[in-house]
mmCIF file of C-alpha atoms in Angstrom:
data_model
loop_
_atom_site.group_PDB
_atom_site.id
_atom_site.type_symbol
_atom_site.label_atom_id
_atom_site.label_comp_id
_atom_site.label_asym_id
_atom_site.label_seq_id
_atom_site.Cartn_x
_atom_site.Cartn_y
_atom_site.Cartn_z
ATOM 1 C CA MET A 1 57.657 -32.713 3.984
ATOM 2 C CA ARG A 2 58.439 -32.885 7.697
ATOM 3 C CA LEU A 3 56.540 -31.648 10.712
ATOM 4 C CA GLU A 4 59.302 -29.271 11.819
ATOM 5 C CA GLN A 5 59.185 -27.623 8.366
ATOM 6 C CA LEU A 6 55.468 -26.950 8.749
ATOM 7 C CA GLN A 7 55.997 -25.668 12.295
ATOM 8 C CA ALA A 8 58.696 -23.249 11.043
ATOM 9 C CA PHE A 9 56.405 -22.128 8.217
ATOM 10 C CA LEU A 10 53.557 -21.440 10.660
ATOM 11 C CA ALA A 11 55.833 -19.525 13.035
ATOM 12 C CA VAL A 12 56.980 -17.199 10.229
ATOM 13 C CA ALA A 13 53.421 -16.803 8.937
ATOM 14 C CA GLU A 14 52.143 -15.860 12.419
ATOM 15 C CA THR A 15 54.971 -13.436 13.312
ATOM 16 C CA GLY A 16 55.699 -12.078 9.820
ATOM 17 C CA ASN A 17 59.392 -12.194 10.657
ATOM 18 C CA PHE A 18 62.064 -14.909 10.489
ATOM 19 C CA GLN A 19 63.902 -13.628 13.564
ATOM 20 C CA GLN A 20 60.756 -13.508 15.722
ATOM 21 C CA ALA A 21 59.760 -16.941 14.413
ATOM 22 C CA ALA A 22 63.134 -18.292 15.546
ATOM 23 C CA GLN A 23 62.623 -16.818 19.023
ATOM 24 C CA LYS A 24 59.141 -18.335 19.222
ATOM 25 C CA CYS A 25 60.440 -21.778 18.269
ATOM 26 C CA GLY A 26 63.556 -21.506 20.452
ATOM 27 C CA VAL A 27 65.974 -22.102 17.571
ATOM 28 C CA SER A 28 68.354 -19.983 15.510
ATOM 29 C CA GLN A 29 67.173 -17.822 12.625
ATOM 30 C CA SER A 30 69.300 -19.839 10.218
ATOM 31 C CA THR A 31 67.485 -23.022 11.336
ATOM 32 C CA ILE A 32 64.104 -21.430 10.598
ATOM 33 C CA SER A 33 65.346 -20.232 7.218
ATOM 34 C CA ARG A 34 66.628 -23.714 6.298
ATOM 35 C CA GLN A 35 63.353 -25.356 7.312
ATOM 36 C CA VAL A 36 61.300 -22.935 5.202
ATOM 37 C CA GLN A 37 63.657 -23.233 2.242
ATOM 38 C CA SER A 38 63.473 -27.041 2.417
ATOM 39 C CA LEU A 39 59.672 -26.858 2.501
ATOM 40 C CA GLU A 40 59.662 -24.522 -0.525
ATOM 41 C CA ALA A 41 61.929 -26.948 -2.381
ATOM 42 C CA THR A 42 59.553 -29.801 -1.566
ATOM 43 C CA VAL A 43 56.382 -28.033 -2.764
ATOM 44 C CA GLY A 44 58.159 -26.274 -5.660
ATOM 45 C CA LEU A 45 56.815 -22.818 -4.772
ATOM 46 C CA SER A 46 57.966 -19.757 -2.820
ATOM 47 C CA LEU A 47 55.883 -19.416 0.325
ATOM 48 C CA PHE A 48 56.939 -15.915 1.476
ATOM 49 C CA HIS A 49 57.736 -12.559 -0.075
ATOM 50 C CA ARG A 50 61.070 -11.660 1.505
ATOM 51 C CA GLN A 51 61.107 -7.870 0.974
ATOM 52 C CA GLY A 52 60.478 -6.236 4.352
ATOM 53 C CA ASN A 53 58.162 -8.379 6.450
ATOM 54 C CA ALA A 54 57.725 -12.000 5.438
ATOM 55 C CA LYS A 55 54.320 -11.971 3.760
ATOM 56 C CA LEU A 56 52.656 -15.069 2.393
ATOM 57 C CA THR A 57 52.714 -15.685 -1.338
ATOM 58 C CA LEU A 58 49.689 -17.189 -3.064
ATOM 59 C CA GLY A 59 51.215 -20.629 -2.512
ATOM 60 C CA GLY A 60 51.869 -19.859 1.153
ATOM 61 C CA ASP A 61 48.291 -18.663 1.602
ATOM 62 C CA ARG A 62 46.959 -21.936 0.161
ATOM 63 C CA LEU A 63 49.245 -24.023 2.353
ATOM 64 C CA LEU A 64 48.479 -22.144 5.586
ATOM 65 C CA PRO A 65 45.115 -23.775 6.592
ATOM 66 C CA HIS A 66 46.446 -27.258 5.812
ATOM 67 C CA ALA A 67 49.618 -26.678 7.807
ATOM 68 C CA LYS A 68 47.544 -25.474 10.766
ATOM 69 C CA LYS A 69 45.342 -28.561 10.603
ATOM 70 C CA ILE A 70 48.294 -30.974 10.374
ATOM 71 C CA CYS A 71 50.113 -29.341 13.288
ATOM 72 C CA GLN A 72 46.940 -29.272 15.374
ATOM 73 C CA ILE A 73 46.317 -32.968 14.746
ATOM 74 C CA TRP A 74 49.880 -33.744 15.798
ATOM 75 C CA ALA A 75 49.590 -31.570 18.920
ATOM 76 C CA THR A 76 46.375 -33.392 19.882
ATOM 77 C CA ALA A 77 48.023 -36.766 19.326
ATOM 78 C CA GLU A 78 51.015 -35.751 21.445
ATOM 79 C CA GLN A 79 48.743 -34.594 24.259
ATOM 80 C CA GLU A 80 46.710 -37.803 24.197
ATOM 81 C CA LEU A 81 49.865 -39.925 24.368
ATOM 82 C CA THR A 82 51.216 -37.796 27.199
ATOM 83 C CA ASP A 83 47.926 -38.176 29.066
ATOM 84 C CA LEU A 84 48.007 -41.931 28.496
ATOM 85 C CA GLN A 85 51.493 -42.202 29.960
ATOM 86 C CA ALA A 86 50.381 -40.097 32.926
ATOM 87 C CA GLY A 87 47.400 -42.364 33.602
ATOM 88 C CA LYS A 88 44.793 -39.932 32.251
ATOM 89 C CA GLN A 89 42.907 -42.686 30.465
ATOM 90 C CA THR A 90 39.269 -41.875 29.655
ATOM 91 C CA GLU A 91 37.999 -45.466 29.954
ATOM 92 C CA LEU A 92 39.037 -48.991 30.851
ATOM 93 C CA CYS A 93 37.243 -51.939 29.241
ATOM 94 C CA VAL A 94 37.064 -55.315 30.975
ATOM 95 C CA ALA A 95 35.482 -58.558 29.782
ATOM 96 C CA GLY A 96 35.016 -61.423 32.190
ATOM 97 C CA ILE A 97 33.407 -64.818 32.525
ATOM 98 C CA PRO A 98 30.003 -64.770 34.299
ATOM 99 C CA SER A 99 31.242 -65.961 37.703
ATOM 100 C CA ALA A 100 34.019 -63.355 37.820
ATOM 101 C CA CYS A 101 31.664 -60.541 36.789
ATOM 102 C CA ALA A 102 29.126 -61.588 39.414
ATOM 103 C CA TYR A 103 31.373 -62.279 42.395
ATOM 104 C CA GLN A 104 34.997 -61.208 42.053
ATOM 105 C CA LEU A 105 34.777 -58.013 40.009
ATOM 106 C CA PRO A 106 32.341 -55.773 41.998
ATOM 107 C CA PRO A 107 34.683 -54.996 44.960
ATOM 108 C CA ILE A 108 37.616 -54.545 42.562
ATOM 109 C CA LEU A 109 35.639 -52.090 40.428
ATOM 110 C CA GLN A 110 34.602 -50.129 43.502
ATOM 111 C CA LYS A 111 38.162 -49.767 44.790
ATOM 112 C CA PHE A 112 39.518 -48.945 41.327
ATOM 113 C CA SER A 113 36.921 -46.190 40.885
ATOM 114 C CA ARG A 114 38.059 -44.541 44.099
ATOM 115 C CA ALA A 115 41.664 -44.516 42.885
ATOM 116 C CA TYR A 116 40.810 -43.402 39.323
ATOM 117 C CA PRO A 117 37.487 -41.505 39.510
ATOM 118 C CA ASN A 118 37.939 -40.001 36.034
ATOM 119 C CA VAL A 119 38.350 -43.349 34.269
ATOM 120 C CA GLN A 120 35.051 -44.745 33.022
ATOM 121 C CA LEU A 121 34.806 -48.505 33.526
ATOM 122 C CA ARG A 122 33.079 -50.635 30.914
ATOM 123 C CA VAL A 123 32.450 -54.262 31.903
ATOM 124 C CA THR A 124 31.093 -56.983 29.620
ATOM 125 C CA THR A 125 30.223 -60.586 30.454
ATOM 126 C CA LEU A 126 31.637 -62.955 27.841
ATOM 127 C CA GLY A 127 32.780 -66.541 27.530
ATOM 128 C CA SER A 128 36.525 -67.138 27.758
ATOM 129 C CA ASP A 129 37.095 -67.698 24.039
ATOM 130 C CA ARG A 130 35.184 -64.577 23.008
ATOM 131 C CA ALA A 131 36.811 -62.422 25.683
ATOM 132 C CA LEU A 132 40.305 -63.382 24.532
ATOM 133 C CA LYS A 133 39.383 -62.697 20.910
ATOM 134 C CA VAL A 134 38.140 -59.174 21.597
ATOM 135 C CA LEU A 135 41.270 -58.555 23.695
ATOM 136 C CA LYS A 136 43.456 -59.551 20.728
ATOM 137 C CA ASP A 137 41.321 -57.349 18.466
ATOM 138 C CA GLY A 138 42.012 -54.370 20.737
ATOM 139 C CA LEU A 139 38.366 -53.873 21.777
ATOM 140 C CA ILE A 140 39.013 -54.369 25.501
ATOM 141 C CA ASP A 141 41.952 -53.812 27.850
ATOM 142 C CA ILE A 142 41.621 -56.764 30.247
ATOM 143 C CA ALA A 143 40.065 -60.239 30.092
ATOM 144 C CA ILE A 144 39.300 -62.356 33.156
ATOM 145 C CA VAL A 145 38.869 -65.876 31.842
ATOM 146 C CA MET A 146 39.416 -69.555 32.331
ATOM 147 C CA ASN A 147 42.998 -70.274 31.367
ATOM 148 C CA ASN A 148 43.430 -71.763 27.922
ATOM 149 C CA PRO A 149 47.120 -72.077 26.929
ATOM 150 C CA PHE A 150 46.143 -72.526 23.273
ATOM 151 C CA LEU A 151 44.545 -69.060 23.221
ATOM 152 C CA THR A 152 46.972 -67.240 25.527
ATOM 153 C CA ALA A 153 50.239 -68.666 24.163
ATOM 154 C CA SER A 154 51.392 -65.420 22.583
ATOM 155 C CA SER A 155 54.415 -63.289 23.376
ATOM 156 C CA GLU A 156 52.215 -60.190 23.544
ATOM 157 C CA MET A 157 49.985 -61.616 26.290
ATOM 158 C CA VAL A 158 50.584 -60.902 29.987
ATOM 159 C CA ILE A 159 48.900 -63.519 32.194
ATOM 160 C CA THR A 160 48.275 -63.234 35.938
ATOM 161 C CA ARG A 161 46.970 -66.274 37.811
ATOM 162 C CA LEU A 162 44.045 -65.330 40.057
ATOM 163 C CA TYR A 163 42.686 -68.548 41.572
ATOM 164 C CA GLU A 164 41.792 -72.188 40.962
ATOM 165 C CA GLU A 165 38.422 -73.690 41.776
ATOM 166 C CA LYS A 166 36.668 -77.033 41.672
ATOM 167 C CA ILE A 167 33.837 -77.870 39.326
ATOM 168 C CA GLN A 168 30.953 -79.322 41.344
ATOM 169 C CA LEU A 169 27.553 -80.797 40.632
ATOM 170 C CA LEU A 170 24.303 -78.895 41.206
ATOM 171 C CA LEU A 171 21.221 -81.086 41.601
ATOM 172 C CA PRO A 172 17.550 -80.594 42.425
ATOM 173 C CA ALA A 173 16.897 -81.823 45.972
ATOM 174 C CA GLN A 174 14.609 -84.606 44.717
ATOM 175 C CA HIS A 175 16.982 -85.902 42.047
ATOM 176 C CA PRO A 176 17.984 -89.603 42.376
ATOM 177 C CA LEU A 177 21.683 -88.688 42.557
ATOM 178 C CA SER A 178 21.100 -86.306 45.477
ATOM 179 C CA LYS A 179 20.732 -89.309 47.782
ATOM 180 C CA LYS A 180 24.326 -90.377 47.108
ATOM 181 C CA GLU A 181 27.092 -88.908 49.253
ATOM 182 C CA VAL A 182 29.775 -89.965 46.752
ATOM 183 C CA ILE A 183 29.029 -89.360 43.082
ATOM 184 C CA THR A 184 31.289 -90.722 40.360
ATOM 185 C CA TRP A 185 31.639 -89.481 36.812
ATOM 186 C CA ARG A 186 30.005 -92.653 35.538
ATOM 187 C CA ASP A 187 26.936 -91.824 37.657
ATOM 188 C CA LEU A 188 26.374 -88.848 35.335
ATOM 189 C CA ASP A 189 26.272 -90.932 32.168
ATOM 190 C CA ASN A 190 23.348 -89.794 29.996
ATOM 191 C CA PHE A 191 21.581 -87.740 32.704
ATOM 192 C CA PRO A 192 20.083 -84.609 31.048
ATOM 193 C CA GLN A 193 22.212 -81.567 31.863
ATOM 194 C CA ALA A 194 22.126 -77.801 31.558
ATOM 195 C CA VAL A 195 25.425 -76.625 30.066
ATOM 196 C CA PHE A 196 27.097 -73.413 28.980
ATOM 197 C CA LYS A 197 26.968 -72.489 25.307
ATOM 198 C CA ASP A 198 29.871 -73.053 22.929
ATOM 199 C CA GLY A 199 32.601 -70.465 23.399
ATOM 200 C CA TYR A 200 32.551 -70.836 27.170
ATOM 201 C CA GLY A 201 35.673 -72.531 28.523
ATOM 202 C CA LEU A 202 33.700 -74.441 31.153
ATOM 203 C CA GLN A 203 31.563 -76.123 28.512
ATOM 204 C CA ARG A 204 34.686 -77.372 26.731
ATOM 205 C CA LEU A 205 36.288 -78.468 30.022
ATOM 206 C CA VAL A 206 33.247 -80.548 30.985
ATOM 207 C CA GLN A 207 32.893 -82.097 27.534
ATOM 208 C CA ASP A 208 36.586 -83.090 27.511
ATOM 209 C CA GLN A 209 36.194 -84.783 30.900
ATOM 210 C CA PHE A 210 33.172 -86.781 29.693
ATOM 211 C CA ASN A 211 35.162 -87.851 26.629
ATOM 212 C CA ARG A 212 38.073 -88.998 28.807
ATOM 213 C CA GLN A 213 35.701 -90.998 31.002
ATOM 214 C CA GLY A 214 34.084 -92.608 27.961
ATOM 215 C CA ILE A 215 30.579 -91.468 28.939
ATOM 216 C CA ARG A 216 27.928 -89.405 27.172
ATOM 217 C CA LEU A 217 27.218 -85.776 28.018
ATOM 218 C CA ASN A 218 23.491 -85.308 27.458
ATOM 219 C CA ALA A 219 23.384 -81.535 26.888
ATOM 220 C CA ALA A 220 19.636 -80.980 27.088
ATOM 221 C CA LEU A 221 19.759 -77.188 27.522
ATOM 222 C CA GLU A 222 22.351 -74.483 26.782
ATOM 223 C CA LEU A 223 22.575 -71.333 28.918
ATOM 224 C CA ASN A 224 24.941 -68.370 29.194
ATOM 225 C CA ALA A 225 24.078 -66.915 32.611
ATOM 226 C CA LEU A 226 24.897 -68.464 35.987
ATOM 227 C CA GLU A 227 21.659 -67.359 37.640
ATOM 228 C CA ALA A 228 19.699 -69.143 34.916
ATOM 229 C CA PHE A 229 21.208 -72.452 36.039
ATOM 230 C CA ARG A 230 19.760 -72.013 39.528
ATOM 231 C CA GLY A 231 16.231 -71.577 38.189
ATOM 232 C CA VAL A 232 16.468 -74.343 35.612
ATOM 233 C CA VAL A 233 17.896 -76.966 37.992
ATOM 234 C CA LYS A 234 15.219 -76.117 40.570
ATOM 235 C CA GLN A 235 12.587 -77.336 38.108
ATOM 236 C CA GLY A 236 13.686 -80.870 38.995
ATOM 237 C CA SER A 237 14.813 -82.640 35.823
ATOM 238 C CA LEU A 238 18.246 -81.229 34.931
ATOM 239 C CA ILE A 239 21.645 -81.241 36.644
ATOM 240 C CA ALA A 240 24.621 -78.937 35.992
ATOM 241 C CA LEU A 241 28.378 -78.888 36.521
ATOM 242 C CA LEU A 242 29.307 -75.415 37.736
ATOM 243 C CA PRO A 243 32.160 -73.479 39.424
ATOM 244 C CA GLU A 244 32.581 -73.825 43.173
ATOM 245 C CA THR A 245 32.530 -70.074 43.902
ATOM 246 C CA PHE A 246 29.054 -69.772 42.369
ATOM 247 C CA LEU A 247 27.711 -72.807 44.193
ATOM 248 C CA VAL A 248 28.802 -71.614 47.668
ATOM 249 C CA GLU A 249 25.654 -69.587 48.266
ATOM 250 C CA LEU A 250 23.398 -72.339 46.877
ATOM 251 C CA ASN A 251 24.334 -74.643 49.763
ATOM 252 C CA TYR A 252 21.632 -72.847 51.752
ATOM 253 C CA ASP A 253 18.846 -73.400 49.202
ATOM 254 C CA PRO A 254 16.581 -76.267 50.416
ATOM 255 C CA ASP A 255 15.505 -77.048 46.844
ATOM 256 C CA LEU A 256 19.066 -77.633 45.643
ATOM 257 C CA VAL A 257 21.954 -79.942 46.507
ATOM 258 C CA VAL A 258 25.646 -79.381 45.783
ATOM 259 C CA ARG A 259 27.936 -82.412 45.509
ATOM 260 C CA SER A 260 31.602 -82.903 44.729
ATOM 261 C CA LEU A 261 32.555 -85.639 42.308
ATOM 262 C CA SER A 262 35.005 -88.395 43.174
ATOM 263 C CA GLU A 263 38.380 -88.666 41.488
ATOM 264 C CA PRO A 264 39.473 -87.322 39.189
ATOM 265 C CA ASN A 265 38.678 -83.857 40.522
ATOM 266 C CA LEU A 266 37.837 -81.372 37.815
ATOM 267 C CA THR A 267 39.223 -77.875 38.370
ATOM 268 C CA ARG A 268 39.669 -74.735 36.354
ATOM 269 C CA GLU A 269 42.218 -71.936 36.642
ATOM 270 C CA ILE A 270 41.036 -68.345 36.379
ATOM 271 C CA VAL A 271 43.513 -65.840 34.991
ATOM 272 C CA LEU A 272 43.661 -62.152 34.176
ATOM 273 C CA VAL A 273 44.990 -61.442 30.694
ATOM 274 C CA THR A 274 46.154 -58.177 29.164
ATOM 275 C CA THR A 275 48.863 -57.228 26.674
ATOM 276 C CA ILE A 276 52.433 -55.963 27.017
ATOM 277 C CA ASP A 277 51.594 -52.516 25.670
ATOM 278 C CA ARG A 278 48.563 -52.096 27.943
ATOM 279 C CA ILE A 279 50.289 -53.182 31.157
ATOM 280 C CA GLN A 280 52.519 -50.104 30.851
ATOM 281 C CA ILE A 281 49.512 -47.764 31.223
ATOM 282 C CA PRO A 282 49.133 -46.769 34.921
ATOM 283 C CA PRO A 283 45.341 -47.390 35.342
ATOM 284 C CA ILE A 284 45.565 -50.801 33.646
ATOM 285 C CA GLN A 285 48.663 -51.713 35.629
ATOM 286 C CA TYR A 286 46.898 -50.708 38.847
ATOM 287 C CA PHE A 287 43.744 -52.682 37.964
ATOM 288 C CA CYS A 288 45.768 -55.850 37.282
ATOM 289 C CA LYS A 289 47.701 -55.547 40.539
ATOM 290 C CA LEU A 290 44.522 -54.769 42.492
ATOM 291 C CA ALA A 291 42.633 -57.726 41.011
ATOM 292 C CA ALA A 292 45.439 -60.158 41.831
ATOM 293 C CA GLU A 293 45.695 -58.937 45.425
ATOM 294 C CA MET A 294 41.962 -58.766 46.180
ATOM 295 C CA VAL A 295 40.912 -62.030 44.516
ATOM 296 C CA GLN A 296 43.717 -64.076 46.067
ATOM 297 C CA GLN A 297 42.698 -62.767 49.503
ATOM 298 C CA GLU A 298 38.952 -63.161 48.959
ATOM 299 C CA ILE A 299 38.583 -66.621 47.373
ATOM 300 C CA PRO A 300 40.090 -68.673 50.249
ATOM 301 C CA VAL A 301 37.907 -66.792 52.747
ATOM 302 C CA ILE A 302 34.729 -67.483 50.760
ATOM 303 C CA LEU A 303 35.452 -71.180 50.394
ATOM 304 C CA LYS A 304 36.612 -71.611 53.998
ATOM 305 C CA SER A 305 33.419 -69.951 55.226
ATOM 306 C CA ALA A 306 31.324 -72.297 53.089
ATOM 307 C CA LEU A 307 33.100 -75.388 54.347
ATOM 308 C CA SER A 308 32.684 -74.399 57.995
ATOM 309 C CA SER A 309 28.972 -73.675 57.741
#
């Protein structure tokens, strides 16, 4: 049973005439007749009385509501796919690491909404590993994460580099290490730290660096929100290794101190990830292009401003 057979059947049922059905479908009468005959052969029943007007048989009457439903479902599917190709997407789902959601995404979302006012944006803050998983599962359209080649090494993934940033040390102003202008990795050995939870790329990056240096990471407290680190470190006993873009504004807090670590410098690369099929959809394509342009312009300005102040 093929769709065109059902469409021919419906056309004859609605017009009561094979010739008028052919005109409605824009094909020849013989084509309509062949489609109906093929359908009758498939179901094993006559569907029309052929004396005078084409009236439905009992079998045709039973088939009619099902044929209407099938053709309507197909018409709806066709329209949705056409709308998708035309950029008439109802929503766009983005998952991003905390720093991106807090600092880089807001101006992008605002500009995107002006260009696509009918697309509802849904933004979720997730760790890199989780964001990439839900992207692969088809639950989101775009992930903005710390680059992890092990998780993005797939032919279906489309990766756009956004920016690279240093990982720096946040200390309470009265901490013993705050008196040092140059802090080494060995200086951090066994000091209690606030760290991101498992599943966050930054937590893994920091732990790997401690392992390479042969020192112990004393993870005294796990958090999953950047703002929580500010409050916790202010209490005076914990330190934290955090992304440079977040720490820029904390340079002005008298209760906190931001320090870079001596060689080797620890950096992370932030990327935008989507999939080959999604990048063909106009709103998603526009969002990816917009994010790359805006972030690459904004990040150097933010960091330059911080350094000059």
